[in-house]
Coordinates of C-alpha atoms in Angstrom, one line a residue:
X1 CA 0.0 0.0 0.0
X2 CA 1.4 3.5 -0.9
X3 CA 2.4 5.4 2.2
X4 CA 0.8 8.8 2.8
X5 CA 2.1 11.8 4.7
X6 CA 0.1 14.5 6.4
X7 CA 1.7 18.0 6.8
X8 CA 0.1 20.3 9.3
X9 CA -3.2 18.6 8.8
X10 CA -4.1 20.4 5.5
X11 CA -4.1 17.5 3.2
X12 CA -2.5 14.1 2.6
X13 CA 0.6 14.0 0.4
X14 CA 1.8 11.0 -1.6
X15 CA 5.5 10.4 -2.1
X16 CA 4.9 11.5 -5.8
X17 CA 3.7 14.8 -4.6
X18 CA 6.9 15.3 -2.5
X19 CA 9.0 14.3 -5.4
X20 CA 7.2 16.8 -7.7
X21 CA 7.8 19.5 -5.1
X22 CA 11.5 18.7 -4.9
X23 CA 11.9 18.5 -8.7
X24 CA 10.0 21.7 -9.2
X25 CA 12.6 23.4 -7.0
X26 CA 15.5 22.3 -9.1
X27 CA 15.6 25.3 -11.5
X28 CA 15.5 27.7 -8.5
X29 CA 18.1 25.7 -6.5
X30 CA 20.3 25.7 -9.6
X31 CA 20.1 29.5 -9.8
X32 CA 21.0 29.9 -6.1
X33 CA 23.9 27.4 -6.2
X34 CA 25.4 28.7 -9.5
X35 CA 25.2 32.4 -8.4
X36 CA 26.3 32.0 -4.7
X37 CA 28.6 29.0 -4.8
X38 CA 30.1 29.0 -8.3
X39 CA 29.9 32.7 -8.8
X40 CA 28.4 32.3 -12.3
X41 CA 27.2 35.5 -14.0
X42 CA 23.4 35.9 -13.6
X43 CA 22.7 35.5 -17.4
X44 CA 24.5 32.2 -17.5
X45 CA 22.8 30.8 -14.3
X46 CA 19.4 32.0 -15.5
X47 CA 19.9 30.2 -18.9
X48 CA 20.6 27.0 -17.0
X49 CA 17.5 27.4 -14.9
X50 CA 15.4 27.9 -18.1
X51 CA 16.9 24.7 -19.7
X52 CA 16.3 22.7 -16.6
X53 CA 12.7 23.9 -16.4
X54 CA 12.1 22.8 -20.0
X55 CA 13.7 19.3 -19.4
X56 CA 11.7 18.7 -16.3
X57 CA 8.4 20.0 -17.9
X58 CA 8.9 17.4 -20.7
X59 CA 10.2 14.4 -18.7
X60 CA 8.2 14.6 -15.4
X61 CA 5.2 16.8 -16.1
X62 CA 4.7 15.4 -19.6
X63 CA 4.3 18.8 -21.3
X64 CA 4.5 18.3 -25.1
X65 CA 7.4 19.9 -26.9
X66 CA 5.2 22.4 -28.8
X67 CA 3.6 23.6 -25.6
X68 CA 7.0 24.0 -24.0
X69 CA 8.2 26.0 -27.0
X70 CA 5.1 28.2 -27.1
X71 CA 5.3 28.8 -23.3
X72 CA 8.9 29.8 -23.7
X73 CA 8.1 32.1 -26.5
X74 CA 5.3 33.8 -24.4
X75 CA 7.9 34.4 -21.7
X76 CA 10.4 35.8 -24.2
X77 CA 7.9 38.2 -25.7
X78 CA 6.7 39.4 -22.3
X79 CA 10.3 40.1 -21.4
X80 CA 11.1 42.0 -24.6
X81 CA 8.1 44.3 -24.5
X82 CA 7.9 46.2 -22.2
X83 CA 10.5 45.0 -19.7
X84 CA 13.7 45.0 -21.8
X85 CA 12.5 48.1 -23.7
X86 CA 12.1 50.1 -20.4
X87 CA 15.4 48.7 -19.0
X88 CA 17.4 49.9 -22.0
X89 CA 15.6 53.2 -22.2
X90 CA 16.1 54.0 -18.6
X91 CA 19.8 53.2 -18.5
X92 CA 20.3 55.0 -21.8
X93 CA 18.8 58.1 -20.2
X94 CA 21.3 57.9 -17.4
X95 CA 24.3 57.1 -19.6
X96 CA 23.5 60.0 -21.9
X97 CA 23.2 62.4 -19.0
X98 CA 26.6 61.3 -17.8
X99 CA 28.0 61.8 -21.2
X100 CA 26.7 65.3 -21.5
X101 CA 27.7 66.3 -18.0
X102 CA 24.2 66.7 -16.8
X103 CA 24.7 64.3 -13.9
X104 CA 27.6 66.3 -12.6
X105 CA 25.4 69.4 -12.6
X106 CA 22.6 67.6 -10.8
X107 CA 24.9 66.2 -8.2
X108 CA 26.5 69.6 -7.6
X109 CA 23.1 71.2 -7.1
X110 CA 22.1 68.6 -4.4
X111 CA 25.4 68.6 -2.5
X112 CA 25.4 72.5 -2.3
X113 CA 22.3 72.5 -0.1
X114 CA 23.9 71.6 3.2
X115 CA 27.3 70.9 4.9
X116 CA 25.9 68.6 7.6
X117 CA 26.8 65.0 6.8
X118 CA 23.5 63.7 8.1
X119 CA 21.5 66.0 5.9
X120 CA 23.8 65.3 2.9
X121 CA 23.2 61.6 3.4
X122 CA 19.5 62.1 3.2
X123 CA 19.7 64.4 0.2
X124 CA 22.1 62.2 -1.8
X125 CA 21.3 58.6 -0.8
X126 CA 17.6 58.8 0.1
X127 CA 16.2 61.5 -2.1
X128 CA 18.5 61.5 -5.1
X129 CA 19.1 57.7 -4.8
X130 CA 15.3 57.2 -4.7
X131 CA 15.0 59.3 -7.9
X132 CA 17.7 57.3 -9.7
X133 CA 16.0 54.0 -8.6
X134 CA 12.7 55.2 -10.0
X135 CA 14.2 56.4 -13.2
X136 CA 16.9 53.9 -14.0
X137 CA 17.5 51.3 -11.3
X138 CA 19.8 48.4 -12.0
X139 CA 22.6 49.5 -9.6
X140 CA 22.7 53.2 -10.6
X141 CA 20.8 54.1 -7.4
X142 CA 23.6 52.6 -5.3
X143 CA 26.6 53.3 -7.4
X144 CA 26.0 57.0 -8.2
X145 CA 25.0 58.2 -4.6
X146 CA 27.8 56.1 -3.0
X147 CA 30.4 57.7 -5.3
X148 CA 29.0 61.1 -4.6
X149 CA 29.2 60.6 -0.8
X150 CA 32.7 59.2 -1.0
X151 CA 33.7 62.2 -3.1
X152 CA 32.3 64.5 -0.3
X153 CA 34.5 62.9 2.3
X154 CA 32.5 60.0 3.7
X155 CA 34.4 56.8 4.4
X156 CA 34.0 54.3 1.7
X157 CA 32.2 51.4 3.5
X158 CA 29.8 53.7 5.5
X159 CA 29.0 55.5 2.2
X160 CA 27.9 52.3 0.6
X161 CA 26.1 51.1 3.7
X162 CA 24.0 54.3 3.7
X163 CA 23.1 53.8 0.0
X164 CA 22.2 50.2 0.6
X165 CA 19.8 51.2 3.3
X166 CA 18.3 53.9 1.1
X167 CA 17.9 51.7 -2.0
X168 CA 16.0 48.7 -0.7
X169 CA 12.6 50.3 0.0
X170 CA 12.1 51.9 -3.5
X171 CA 13.2 48.8 -5.4
X172 CA 9.7 47.5 -6.2
X173 CA 9.1 50.7 -8.2
X174 CA 12.5 50.8 -9.9
X175 CA 13.1 51.5 -13.6
X176 CA 9.7 53.2 -14.1
X177 CA 7.8 50.5 -12.0
X178 CA 9.0 47.5 -14.0
X179 CA 9.1 45.1 -11.0
X180 CA 5.5 45.8 -10.1
X181 CA 4.1 46.0 -13.6
X182 CA 5.9 42.8 -14.6
X183 CA 4.6 40.6 -11.8
X184 CA 1.1 42.1 -12.1
X185 CA 1.0 41.1 -15.8
X186 CA 2.4 37.7 -15.0
X187 CA -0.2 36.7 -12.4
X188 CA -3.1 38.7 -13.9
X189 CA -3.5 41.5 -11.3
X190 CA -4.2 45.2 -11.8
X191 CA -0.9 47.0 -11.5
X192 CA -2.4 50.2 -9.9
X193 CA -4.0 48.2 -7.1
X194 CA -1.0 46.0 -6.6
X195 CA 1.2 49.1 -6.4
X196 CA -1.1 50.7 -3.8
X197 CA -1.1 47.6 -1.6
X198 CA 2.7 47.3 -1.8
X199 CA 3.0 50.9 -0.6
X200 CA 0.7 50.3 2.3
X201 CA 2.9 47.5 3.4
X202 CA 6.1 49.4 2.7
X203 CA 5.0 52.7 4.3
X204 CA 6.5 52.1 7.8
X205 CA 9.8 51.4 6.2
X206 CA 9.7 54.5 4.0
X207 CA 9.2 56.5 7.2
X208 CA 11.8 54.7 9.3
X209 CA 14.6 54.4 6.8
X210 CA 15.7 58.1 6.8
X211 CA 16.2 57.9 10.5
X212 CA 18.5 54.9 10.1
X213 CA 20.4 56.7 7.4
X214 CA 20.9 59.7 9.8
X215 CA 22.1 57.3 12.5
X216 CA 24.7 55.7 10.2
X217 CA 25.8 59.0 8.7
X218 CA 26.2 60.6 12.1
X219 CA 28.4 57.9 13.5
X220 CA 31.5 60.1 14.0
X221 CA 34.1 60.5 16.8
X222 CA 35.4 63.6 18.5
X223 CA 39.0 64.3 19.2
X224 CA 39.0 62.0 22.2
X225 CA 37.6 59.1 20.2
X226 CA 34.1 59.3 21.7
X227 CA 31.4 58.2 19.2
X228 CA 28.3 60.4 19.0
X229 CA 25.4 58.9 20.9
X230 CA 22.1 58.1 19.2
X231 CA 20.5 61.2 20.7
X232 CA 23.3 63.4 19.5
X233 CA 23.1 62.0 16.0
X234 CA 19.4 62.6 15.8
X235 CA 19.4 66.0 17.4
X236 CA 18.4 68.8 15.1
X237 CA 17.6 66.5 12.1
X238 CA 15.2 63.8 13.5
X239 CA 12.1 65.8 12.4
X240 CA 13.6 66.5 9.0
X241 CA 14.3 62.7 8.6
X242 CA 10.7 61.8 9.6
X243 CA 9.2 64.3 7.2
X244 CA 11.6 63.2 4.4
X245 CA 10.3 59.7 4.7
X246 CA 6.7 60.5 5.3
X247 CA 6.5 62.9 2.3
X248 CA 8.2 60.3 0.1
X249 CA 5.7 57.6 1.2
X250 CA 2.6 59.9 1.0
X251 CA 3.4 61.2 -2.5
X252 CA 4.2 57.8 -3.8
X253 CA 1.0 56.3 -2.4
X254 CA -1.1 59.0 -4.1
X255 CA 0.6 58.4 -7.4
X256 CA 0.3 54.6 -7.1
X257 CA -3.4 54.9 -6.4
X258 CA -4.3 57.2 -9.3
X259 CA -1.5 56.8 -11.9
X260 CA 0.2 53.5 -11.3
X261 CA 3.6 52.2 -10.2
X262 CA 5.6 53.8 -13.1
X263 CA 5.9 57.2 -11.4
X264 CA 5.3 56.4 -7.8
X265 CA 8.9 56.5 -6.6
X266 CA 9.9 59.2 -9.1
X267 CA 7.3 61.6 -7.7
X268 CA 7.8 60.5 -4.1
X269 CA 11.6 61.2 -4.4
X270 CA 11.0 64.6 -6.0
X271 CA 8.6 65.7 -3.2
X272 CA 10.9 64.3 -0.6
X273 CA 13.9 66.1 -2.2
X274 CA 12.1 69.4 -2.3
X275 CA 10.9 69.2 1.3
X276 CA 14.2 67.9 2.6
X277 CA 16.2 70.5 0.8
X278 CA 14.0 73.4 2.1
X279 CA 14.2 72.0 5.7
X280 CA 17.9 71.4 5.4
X281 CA 18.6 75.0 4.2
X282 CA 16.5 76.3 7.1
X283 CA 18.5 74.2 9.6
X284 CA 21.7 75.3 8.0
X285 CA 20.9 78.9 8.4
X286 CA 19.7 78.4 12.0
X287 CA 23.2 77.8 13.2
X288 CA 22.0 75.1 15.7
X289 CA 23.4 72.1 13.9
X290 CA 26.2 70.3 15.8
X291 CA 29.6 71.2 14.4
X292 CA 30.9 67.7 14.8
X293 CA 28.8 66.7 11.7
X294 CA 30.0 69.6 9.6
X295 CA 31.8 68.8 6.3
X296 CA 34.0 71.1 4.2
X297 CA 32.2 71.2 0.9
X298 CA 33.8 73.0 -2.0
X299 CA 31.5 75.5 -3.6
X300 CA 30.7 74.6 -7.2
X301 CA 30.2 76.8 -10.2
X302 CA 27.3 79.2 -10.1
X303 CA 24.3 77.8 -12.0
X304 CA 21.8 79.7 -14.0
X305 CA 18.1 78.6 -14.3
X306 CA 18.8 77.7 -17.9
X307 CA 21.7 75.4 -17.1
X308 CA 19.8 73.7 -14.3
X309 CA 16.7 73.1 -16.5
X310 CA 19.0 71.8 -19.2
X311 CA 20.6 69.3 -16.8
X312 CA 17.2 68.0 -15.6
X313 CA 15.6 68.2 -19.1
X314 CA 15.5 64.4 -19.8
X315 CA 13.9 63.6 -16.5
X316 CA 11.4 66.5 -16.7
X317 CA 10.3 65.4 -20.1
X318 CA 10.0 61.7 -19.0
X319 CA 7.8 62.9 -16.1
X320 CA 5.6 65.1 -18.3
X321 CA 5.1 62.4 -21.0
X322 CA 4.4 59.6 -18.6
X323 CA 2.0 61.7 -16.6
X324 CA 0.3 63.2 -19.6
X325 CA -0.4 59.8 -21.1
X326 CA -1.6 58.1 -17.9
X327 CA -5.1 57.6 -16.5
X328 CA -5.0 61.2 -15.1
X329 CA -5.5 62.4 -18.7
X330 CA -8.4 60.2 -19.9
X331 CA -8.7 61.7 -23.4
X332 CA -5.0 61.1 -24.3
X333 CA -5.0 57.7 -22.6
X334 CA -8.1 56.6 -24.5
X335 CA -6.8 58.0 -27.8
X336 CA -3.6 55.9 -27.5
X337 CA -5.3 52.7 -26.3
X338 CA -6.2 51.4 -29.8
X339 CA -2.5 51.2 -30.8
X340 CA -2.1 47.8 -29.2
X341 CA -2.2 44.1 -30.1
X342 CA -3.6 41.2 -28.1
X343 CA -2.3 37.8 -28.8
X344 CA -2.3 34.3 -27.3
X345 CA 1.0 32.5 -27.8
X346 CA 0.7 29.4 -25.7
X347 CA -0.8 26.5 -27.6
X348 CA -2.0 24.4 -24.6
X349 CA -5.0 24.7 -22.3
X350 CA -5.9 28.0 -20.6
X351 CA -3.4 30.3 -22.5
X352 CA -2.7 33.7 -21.2
X353 CA -3.2 36.8 -23.4
X354 CA -0.3 39.2 -24.1
X355 CA -1.0 42.8 -24.7
X356 CA 1.5 44.9 -26.6
X357 CA 1.0 48.6 -26.3
X358 CA 3.0 50.0 -29.2
X359 CA 2.8 53.7 -28.3
X360 CA 1.6 54.2 -24.8
X361 CA 4.2 52.3 -23.0
X362 CA 6.9 53.8 -20.7
X363 CA 9.9 52.6 -22.8
X364 CA 8.7 54.5 -25.9
X365 CA 8.1 57.8 -23.9
X366 CA 11.5 57.5 -22.1
X367 CA 13.3 57.1 -25.5
X368 CA 11.5 60.1 -26.9
X369 CA 12.1 62.3 -23.8
X370 CA 15.8 61.3 -23.8
X371 CA 16.4 62.1 -27.4
X372 CA 14.7 65.5 -27.0
X373 CA 16.4 66.2 -23.6
X374 CA 19.8 65.1 -25.0
X375 CA 19.4 67.6 -27.8
X376 CA 18.7 70.3 -25.3
X377 CA 21.8 69.3 -23.4
X378 CA 23.9 69.7 -26.6
X379 CA 24.2 66.0 -27.6
X380 CA 24.6 65.4 -31.3
X381 CA 22.8 62.6 -33.1
X382 CA 26.1 60.8 -33.4
X383 CA 26.7 61.0 -29.6
X384 CA 23.2 59.7 -28.9
X385 CA 23.7 56.9 -31.3
X386 CA 27.1 55.9 -29.7
X387 CA 25.6 56.0 -26.2
X388 CA 22.6 54.0 -27.2
X389 CA 24.8 51.3 -28.9
X390 CA 27.0 51.2 -25.8
X391 CA 24.0 50.9 -23.6
X392 CA 22.5 48.0 -25.6
X393 CA 25.9 46.2 -25.4
X394 CA 26.2 47.0 -21.6
X395 CA 22.7 45.6 -20.9
X396 CA 22.9 42.5 -23.0
X397 CA 23.6 40.2 -20.0
X398 CA 20.6 41.7 -18.3
X399 CA 18.5 41.1 -21.4
X400 CA 19.5 37.5 -21.5
X401 CA 18.7 37.2 -17.8
X402 CA 15.2 38.6 -18.2
X403 CA 14.5 36.4 -21.2
X404 CA 15.6 33.3 -19.4
X405 CA 13.8 34.1 -16.1
X406 CA 10.5 34.9 -17.9
X407 CA 10.8 31.9 -20.1
X408 CA 11.5 29.7 -17.0
X409 CA 8.5 31.2 -15.1
X410 CA 6.1 30.6 -18.0
X411 CA 7.2 27.0 -18.5
X412 CA 7.1 26.3 -14.8
X413 CA 3.6 27.8 -14.6
X414 CA 2.0 26.0 -17.6
X415 CA 3.7 22.7 -16.7
X416 CA 2.3 22.7 -13.1
X417 CA 5.6 23.1 -11.4
X418 CA 4.5 26.4 -9.7
X419 CA 1.4 24.5 -8.4
X420 CA 3.5 21.7 -7.0
X421 CA 5.7 24.2 -5.0
X422 CA 2.8 26.3 -3.7
X423 CA 0.7 23.3 -2.7
X424 CA 3.5 21.8 -0.7
X425 CA 4.4 25.1 1.0
X426 CA 0.8 25.6 2.0
X427 CA 0.6 22.0 3.3
X428 CA 3.7 22.6 5.4
X429 CA 3.0 26.1 6.7
X430 CA -0.8 26.2 6.5
X431 CA -2.3 29.5 7.8
X432 CA 1.2 30.6 8.8
X433 CA 2.4 30.8 5.2
X434 CA 2.1 34.7 5.1
X435 CA 5.0 34.8 7.6
X436 CA 7.2 33.1 5.1
X437 CA 6.0 35.2 2.1
X438 CA 8.4 38.2 2.6
X439 CA 11.3 35.9 3.2
X440 CA 10.7 34.1 -0.1
X441 CA 10.7 37.5 -1.9
X442 CA 13.9 38.4 0.0
X443 CA 15.6 35.2 -1.1
X444 CA 14.7 36.0 -4.7
X445 CA 16.2 39.5 -4.5
X446 CA 19.2 38.3 -2.6
X447 CA 20.1 35.6 -5.2
X448 CA 19.3 37.6 -8.4
X449 CA 19.9 41.1 -7.2
X450 CA 16.7 42.1 -8.9
X451 CA 13.2 42.9 -7.7
X452 CA 11.9 42.0 -11.1
X453 CA 13.5 38.6 -11.2
X454 CA 12.3 37.9 -7.7
X455 CA 8.7 38.7 -8.8
X456 CA 9.0 36.6 -11.9
X457 CA 10.3 33.6 -9.9
X458 CA 8.1 33.7 -6.9
X459 CA 5.1 35.9 -7.8
X460 CA 3.1 33.0 -9.2
X461 CA 3.8 30.9 -6.1
X462 CA 2.5 33.7 -3.8
X463 CA -0.6 34.1 -6.0
X464 CA -1.5 30.4 -5.9
X465 CA -0.8 30.3 -2.1
X466 CA -3.3 33.2 -1.7
X467 CA -5.9 31.2 -3.6
X468 CA -5.3 28.1 -1.5
X469 CA -5.5 30.1 1.7
X470 CA -8.5 32.2 0.7
X471 CA -6.8 35.5 1.2
X472 CA -6.3 38.5 -1.1
X473 CA -4.0 37.8 -4.1
X474 CA -2.9 41.4 -4.0
X475 CA -1.9 41.2 -0.3
X476 CA 0.1 38.0 -0.9
X477 CA 1.9 39.0 -4.1
X478 CA 2.7 42.4 -2.5
X479 CA 4.4 40.6 0.3
X480 CA 6.9 39.3 -2.2
X481 CA 7.8 42.9 -3.1
X482 CA 7.9 43.7 0.6
X483 CA 10.6 41.1 1.1
X484 CA 12.5 42.4 -2.0
X485 CA 13.2 45.6 -0.1
X486 CA 15.2 43.6 2.5
X487 CA 16.8 41.1 0.1
X488 CA 18.0 43.7 -2.3
X489 CA 20.1 45.4 0.4
X490 CA 22.1 42.2 1.1
X491 CA 22.4 40.9 -2.4
X492 CA 26.1 40.1 -3.3
X493 CA 25.5 41.9 -6.7
X494 CA 24.3 45.0 -5.0
X495 CA 27.2 45.0 -2.5
X496 CA 29.7 44.5 -5.4
X497 CA 28.2 47.5 -7.3
X498 CA 28.4 49.7 -4.3
X499 CA 32.0 48.8 -3.4
X500 CA 33.1 49.2 -7.0
X501 CA 31.6 52.7 -7.1
X502 CA 33.9 53.8 -4.2
X503 CA 36.9 51.9 -5.6
X504 CA 37.2 49.4 -2.7
X505 CA 38.0 45.7 -3.0
X506 CA 37.9 42.9 -0.5
X507 CA 35.4 44.5 1.9
X508 CA 32.3 42.5 0.9
X509 CA 32.2 40.5 4.1
X510 CA 32.6 43.7 6.2
X511 CA 29.8 45.4 4.3
X512 CA 27.5 42.4 4.5
X513 CA 28.1 42.2 8.3
X514 CA 27.2 45.8 8.6
X515 CA 23.9 45.7 6.5
X516 CA 22.7 42.2 7.6
X517 CA 21.3 43.2 11.0
X518 CA 19.1 45.9 9.4
X519 CA 17.8 43.5 6.7
X520 CA 17.1 40.8 9.3
X521 CA 15.2 43.2 11.5
X522 CA 13.2 44.4 8.6
X523 CA 12.2 40.9 7.7
X524 CA 11.0 40.1 11.2
X525 CA 8.8 43.3 11.1
X526 CA 7.7 42.3 7.6
X527 CA 6.5 38.9 8.8
X528 CA 4.5 40.6 11.5
X529 CA 2.9 43.0 9.0
X530 CA 2.1 40.0 6.7
X531 CA 0.1 38.3 9.4
X532 CA -1.5 41.3 11.1
X533 CA -2.6 43.0 7.9
X534 CA -3.9 40.1 5.8
X535 CA -7.5 40.9 6.9
X536 CA -7.4 44.5 5.9
X537 CA -9.9 45.5 3.1
X538 CA -7.3 46.2 0.5

């Protein structure tokens, strides 16, 4: 007689069910092992996961070859439009602004606001770093602010630590909202509502993170070697930090609710930057800031309004175009809606429908804004072509990674591998599964260094778990993004990017040891939020 196993009393599992669960994990385990143990590049490890998912789908789950091929093609097409389009467009914008010198001007404007190291950390890492995450993502929001802080006189490792703290929370809305839009499309949820639920979950961390940044930035010693106490580090700037975080969260929430995830962090960071800058200048003029936190900042060149607007032109145009074609302008949004194609690619049962918006998609508007903004900044067509070609070459490993991850996710979903994983997890954890949900998202971000990849890998599992438990799909899938905020901070890839930006080698373990307690504490709080908030009417 075939033995049966009961796990937490939810249902009986046959040995075949357990075998299916373990085999379904193979592509994910492969990715973890290849990245962490063998130090393979992400694109190469992701390709291996995709191949393994196809082999297992054919041999164990008996999915016909044509269905595997069409499922893979569906994943590839979803990756190319709009994910890859937005990724290349966003990084192209940043690279062109570096080439024209606009980024130097923007950096100088921000660092000229205050000479207090705590306020500088808020302005550079939290506000400007959040803006860079919303606009470009993919490491720029760690590398650029970390390099700026190091250039101002911050020690290298603390500079990167500050930027890691600042970067985690905005990650689900990075690169014009791609992580949220992608997972929403993959599991069939409304991206506006998902973005809103995510921000409700993330709001406490948006408010708290600036305080942590101030504490780290203010860790200085006097002439006798006495380190400033927590109270001393917060004195005079605690209110500014709280308002900086609250304004970021509040503005992002409003945009997520009425526009969508694409501009949530962009607008949030701009509002936070404006308020933080005003409060910082006021504090600077008051003369009440502790002199121990003063930094000698060289005065930059005097800027005119014209030169400032020129430097910001690409980002201003992106903001205007994305906002002007969003749901906030129904006439324009409706006029552009017909320029789209709806296709079914998968040839098996219950195929999904892909929608390709050929005009009203963020990548198209970002490219248009960047070409126009680049011309305003003095970039010739040849320069823009060279930067675009270099950007495509630079991002090819990321493109291959996205294709492989989306292909793997689609094959696993149609074959039933996702169902095998989620069913077993529910059987083991039962009603306590929400506690684990953020940790699963964190693992995905830790391994891949990407909020998008984490959502692609584990979003379907979270969605099926929600169905099995009878809780909101939006709440459970959002928990994956909640965990991403912690996992991104400790990802080996993110650590390496930050250290490379400040020209430091061999400090990975020291940096990980410094950031790990913050990430662990966040995950514990996230698990509490997951359980306590699942009954909210969201």
